[in-house]
Coordinates of N, CA and C in Angstrom, one line a residue:
M8 N 94.2 125.5 107.8 CA 93.8 124.6 108.9 C 92.3 124.3 108.8
I9 N 91.6 125.3 108.5 CA 90.1 125.1 108.4 C 89.8 124.2 107.2
G10 N 90.6 124.3 106.1 CA 90.4 123.4 105.0 C 90.7 122.0 105.3
F11 N 91.7 121.7 106.2 CA 92.0 120.4 106.6 C 90.9 119.8 107.5
L12 N 90.3 120.7 108.4 CA 89.2 120.2 109.3 C 88.0 119.9 108.5
I13 N 87.7 120.7 107.5 CA 86.5 120.4 106.6 C 86.8 119.1 105.8
S14 N 88.0 118.9 105.4 CA 88.3 117.7 104.7 C 88.2 116.5 105.6
V15 N 88.6 116.6 106.8 CA 88.5 115.5 107.8 C 87.0 115.2 108.0
V16 N 86.2 116.2 108.2 CA 84.7 115.9 108.4 C 84.1 115.3 107.2
I17 N 84.5 115.7 106.0 CA 83.9 115.1 104.8 C 84.4 113.7 104.6
L18 N 85.6 113.4 104.9 CA 86.1 112.0 104.9 C 85.5 111.2 106.0
A19 N 85.2 111.7 107.1 CA 84.5 111.0 108.2 C 83.1 110.6 107.8
I20 N 82.4 111.6 107.2 CA 81.0 111.3 106.8 C 81.1 110.3 105.7
S21 N 82.0 110.4 104.8 CA 82.2 109.4 103.7 C 82.5 108.0 104.3
L22 N 83.3 107.9 105.3 CA 83.6 106.6 105.9 C 82.4 106.0 106.6
L23 N 81.6 106.9 107.2 CA 80.3 106.4 107.8 C 79.3 105.9 106.8
I24 N 79.3 106.6 105.7 CA 78.4 106.1 104.6 C 78.9 104.8 104.0
I25 N 80.2 104.7 103.8 CA 80.8 103.4 103.3 C 80.6 102.3 104.2
S26 N 80.6 102.5 105.5 CA 80.5 101.5 106.5 C 79.0 100.9 106.5
K27 N 78.1 101.6 105.9 CA 76.7 101.1 105.9 C 76.4 100.3 104.6
I28 N 77.4 100.1 103.8 CA 77.3 99.3 102.6 C 77.9 97.9 102.9
P29 N 77.1 96.9 103.1 CA 77.7 95.6 103.6 C 78.7 94.9 102.6
P30 N 78.5 94.9 101.3 CA 79.5 94.2 100.5 C 80.9 94.7 100.5
I31 N 81.1 95.9 100.9 CA 82.4 96.5 101.0 C 83.2 95.9 102.1
G32 N 82.6 95.7 103.3 CA 83.2 95.1 104.4 C 84.0 96.0 105.3
V33 N 83.7 97.3 105.3 CA 84.3 98.3 106.2 C 83.4 98.4 107.4
E34 N 84.0 98.2 108.6 CA 83.2 98.4 109.9 C 83.8 99.5 110.7
I35 N 83.0 100.4 111.1 CA 83.4 101.5 112.0 C 82.5 101.6 113.2
D36 N 83.0 101.5 114.4 CA 82.2 101.4 115.6 C 81.5 102.7 116.0
S37 N 82.2 103.9 115.8 CA 81.6 105.1 116.3 C 82.0 106.3 115.3
P38 N 81.3 107.4 115.4 CA 81.7 108.6 114.6 C 83.1 109.1 115.0
I39 N 83.5 108.9 116.3 CA 84.8 109.4 116.7 C 85.9 108.6 115.9
N40 N 85.7 107.3 115.8 CA 86.6 106.5 115.0 C 86.6 106.9 113.5
A41 N 85.5 107.3 113.0 CA 85.4 107.8 111.6 C 86.2 109.1 111.5
L42 N 86.1 110.0 112.5 CA 86.8 111.2 112.5 C 88.3 111.0 112.6
L43 N 88.7 110.0 113.4 CA 90.2 109.6 113.5 C 90.6 109.1 112.1
G44 N 89.8 108.2 111.5 CA 90.2 107.7 110.2 C 90.2 108.8 109.1
G45 N 89.3 109.7 109.2 CA 89.3 110.8 108.3 C 90.6 111.7 108.5
A46 N 91.0 111.9 109.7 CA 92.2 112.6 110.0 C 93.5 111.9 109.5
I47 N 93.5 110.6 109.6 CA 94.7 109.9 109.1 C 94.7 109.9 107.6
I48 N 93.6 109.6 107.0 CA 93.5 109.6 105.5 C 93.8 111.0 105.0
G49 N 93.2 112.0 105.6 CA 93.5 113.4 105.2 C 94.9 113.9 105.3
A50 N 95.6 113.4 106.4 CA 97.0 113.8 106.6 C 97.8 113.1 105.5
F51 N 97.6 111.9 105.2 CA 98.4 111.2 104.2 C 98.1 111.8 102.8
N52 N 96.8 112.2 102.6 CA 96.5 112.9 101.3 C 97.2 114.3 101.2
G53 N 97.4 114.9 102.4 CA 98.1 116.2 102.4 C 99.6 116.0 102.1
V54 N 100.2 114.9 102.6 CA 101.6 114.6 102.3 C 101.7 114.3 100.8
W55 N 100.8 113.6 100.2 CA 100.8 113.4 98.8 C 100.7 114.7 98.0
G56 N 100.0 115.7 98.6 CA 99.9 117.0 97.9 C 101.1 117.8 97.9
F57 N 102.1 117.4 98.7 CA 103.4 118.2 98.7 C 104.2 117.9 97.4
F58 N 104.0 116.8 96.8 CA 104.7 116.5 95.5 C 104.1 117.4 94.4
P59 N 105.0 117.8 93.5 CA 104.5 118.7 92.5 C 103.5 118.0 91.6
N60 N 102.6 118.8 91.0 CA 101.5 118.3 90.2 C 102.1 117.6 89.0
A61 N 103.1 118.0 88.4 CA 103.7 117.4 87.2 C 104.2 116.0 87.6
L62 N 104.8 115.8 88.8 CA 105.3 114.5 89.2 C 104.1 113.6 89.5
R63 N 103.1 114.1 90.2 CA 101.9 113.2 90.5 C 101.2 112.8 89.2
G64 N 101.1 113.8 88.3 CA 100.4 113.5 87.0 C 101.2 112.5 86.2
F65 N 102.6 112.6 86.2 CA 103.4 111.7 85.5 C 103.2 110.3 86.0
F66 N 103.3 110.1 87.3 CA 103.1 108.7 87.9 C 101.7 108.2 87.6
A67 N 100.7 109.0 87.6 CA 99.4 108.5 87.3 C 99.2 108.2 85.9
F68 N 99.8 108.9 85.0 CA 99.7 108.7 83.6 C 100.5 107.4 83.2
V69 N 101.8 107.3 83.6 CA 102.6 106.2 83.3 C 102.1 104.9 83.8
S70 N 101.5 104.9 85.0 CA 101.1 103.6 85.6 C 99.6 103.4 85.3
L71 N 99.0 104.2 84.5 CA 97.6 104.1 84.1 C 96.7 104.2 85.4
G72 N 97.1 105.0 86.4 CA 96.3 105.3 87.6 C 96.6 104.3 88.7
L73 N 97.5 103.3 88.5 CA 97.7 102.3 89.5 C 98.5 102.9 90.7
V74 N 99.4 103.8 90.5 CA 100.2 104.3 91.6 C 99.3 105.1 92.6
P75 N 98.4 106.0 92.2 CA 97.5 106.6 93.1 C 96.5 105.7 93.8
L76 N 96.1 104.7 93.0 CA 95.1 103.7 93.6 C 95.8 102.8 94.6
I77 N 97.0 102.4 94.4 CA 97.8 101.6 95.4 C 98.1 102.4 96.6
G78 N 98.4 103.7 96.4 CA 98.6 104.6 97.5 C 97.4 104.8 98.4
A79 N 96.2 104.9 97.7 CA 95.0 105.0 98.4 C 94.6 103.8 99.2
I80 N 94.9 102.6 98.6 CA 94.6 101.3 99.3 C 95.5 101.2 100.5
I81 N 96.8 101.6 100.4 CA 97.7 101.5 101.5 C 97.3 102.4 102.6
V82 N 96.9 103.6 102.3 CA 96.5 104.6 103.3 C 95.2 104.1 104.0
F83 N 94.3 103.6 103.2 CA 93.0 103.1 103.8 C 93.3 101.9 104.8
G84 N 94.2 101.0 104.4 CA 94.5 99.9 105.2 C 95.3 100.3 106.4
L85 N 96.2 101.3 106.3 CA 96.9 101.8 107.4 C 96.0 102.5 108.4
A86 N 95.0 103.2 108.0 CA 94.0 103.9 108.9 C 93.3 102.8 109.6
A87 N 92.9 101.7 109.0 CA 92.2 100.6 109.6 C 93.1 99.9 110.6
W88 N 94.3 99.8 110.3 CA 95.3 99.2 111.2 C 95.6 100.0 112.5
L89 N 95.6 101.3 112.3 CA 95.9 102.2 113.4 C 94.8 102.5 114.4
I90 N 93.5 102.4 113.9 CA 92.4 102.8 114.7 C 91.7 101.5 115.2
E91 N 91.4 101.5 116.5 CA 90.9 100.3 117.1 C 89.5 99.9 116.6
G92 N 88.6 100.8 116.4 CA 87.2 100.5 116.0 C 87.0 100.6 114.5
F93 N 88.0 100.5 113.7 CA 87.9 100.6 112.3 C 88.5 99.3 111.7
R94 N 87.6 98.4 111.2 CA 88.0 97.1 110.7 C 87.7 96.9 109.3
L95 N 88.5 96.1 108.7 CA 88.3 95.6 107.3 C 87.9 94.1 107.3
R96 N 86.6 93.8 107.1 CA 86.1 92.5 107.3 C 86.8 91.5 106.3
Y97 N 87.0 91.9 105.1 CA 87.6 91.0 104.1 C 89.0 91.3 103.7
G98 N 89.7 91.9 104.6 CA 91.2 92.2 104.4 C 91.5 93.1 103.3
I99 N 92.4 92.7 102.4 CA 92.8 93.6 101.3 C 91.7 93.9 100.4
W100 N 90.7 93.0 100.2 CA 89.6 93.3 99.3 C 88.7 94.4 99.8
S101 N 88.6 94.5 101.2 CA 87.8 95.6 101.8 C 88.6 96.9 101.6
A102 N 89.9 96.8 101.7 CA 90.7 98.0 101.5 C 90.6 98.5 100.1
V103 N 90.6 97.6 99.1 CA 90.5 98.0 97.7 C 89.1 98.7 97.5
L104 N 88.1 97.9 97.8 CA 86.7 98.5 97.6 C 86.5 99.7 98.4
G105 N 87.0 99.8 99.7 CA 86.8 100.9 100.5 C 87.5 102.2 100.0
A106 N 88.7 102.0 99.5 CA 89.5 103.1 98.9 C 88.7 103.7 97.6
I107 N 88.2 102.8 96.8 CA 87.5 103.2 95.6 C 86.2 103.9 96.0
A108 N 85.5 103.3 97.0 CA 84.2 103.9 97.4 C 84.4 105.2 98.1
L109 N 85.5 105.3 98.9 CA 85.8 106.6 99.6 C 86.1 107.7 98.6
A110 N 86.8 107.4 97.5 CA 87.1 108.4 96.5 C 85.8 108.9 95.8
I111 N 84.9 107.9 95.6 CA 83.6 108.3 94.9 C 82.7 109.1 95.8
V112 N 82.5 108.6 97.1 CA 81.6 109.2 98.0 C 82.1 110.6 98.4
S113 N 83.4 110.7 98.7 CA 84.0 112.0 99.1 C 84.0 113.0 98.0
S114 N 84.1 112.5 96.7 CA 84.1 113.4 95.6 C 82.6 114.0 95.4
V115 N 81.7 113.1 95.6 CA 80.3 113.5 95.5 C 79.9 114.5 96.6
L116 N 80.4 114.3 97.8 CA 80.1 115.2 98.9 C 80.8 116.5 98.7
N117 N 82.1 116.5 98.2 CA 82.8 117.7 97.9 C 82.1 118.5 96.8
A118 N 81.6 117.8 95.7 CA 80.8 118.5 94.7 C 79.6 119.1 95.2
I119 N 78.8 118.4 96.0 CA 77.6 119.0 96.6 C 77.9 120.2 97.4
L120 N 78.9 120.1 98.3 CA 79.2 121.2 99.2 C 79.8 122.4 98.4
S121 N 80.5 122.2 97.4 CA 81.1 123.3 96.6 C 80.0 124.0 95.7
S122 N 79.0 123.2 95.3 CA 77.9 123.8 94.5 C 77.0 124.7 95.4
V123 N 76.9 124.3 96.7 CA 76.2 125.1 97.7 C 77.0 126.3 98.1
G124 N 78.3 126.2 98.0 CA 79.2 127.3 98.4 C 79.8 127.2 99.7
L125 N 79.8 126.0 100.3 CA 80.3 125.8 101.6 C 81.8 125.4 101.6
V126 N 82.3 124.8 100.4 CA 83.6 124.4 100.3 C 84.2 125.1 99.0
A127 N 85.4 125.6 99.1 CA 86.1 126.2 97.9 C 86.6 125.0 97.1
V128 N 86.6 125.2 95.8 CA 87.1 124.2 94.9 C 88.5 124.0 94.9

């Protein structure tokens, strides 16, 4: 449970960082909305984690990474659709760029926190 909460906070901080980059087109009104978005994205990432690693790796390999990317885009768009203060200015393009940026920013934050010893790898 603590791992999920840490993941939600990292995703929320990542969403707030992404919302400050104008070309992406992600708008978040408040940190509470970012926390809700992080919770939704984290919950769907947790559901994806229930599938065996071999199956996830197979889909990623066969589709050249398109299945995980499309899944991330759908989850990002779903979070924006469910939360009132979380908007995608350019529609699907904001979802695509936001999902890619979220993966990069949250990976960097996870790497920084794991090197400091605050997050287990």
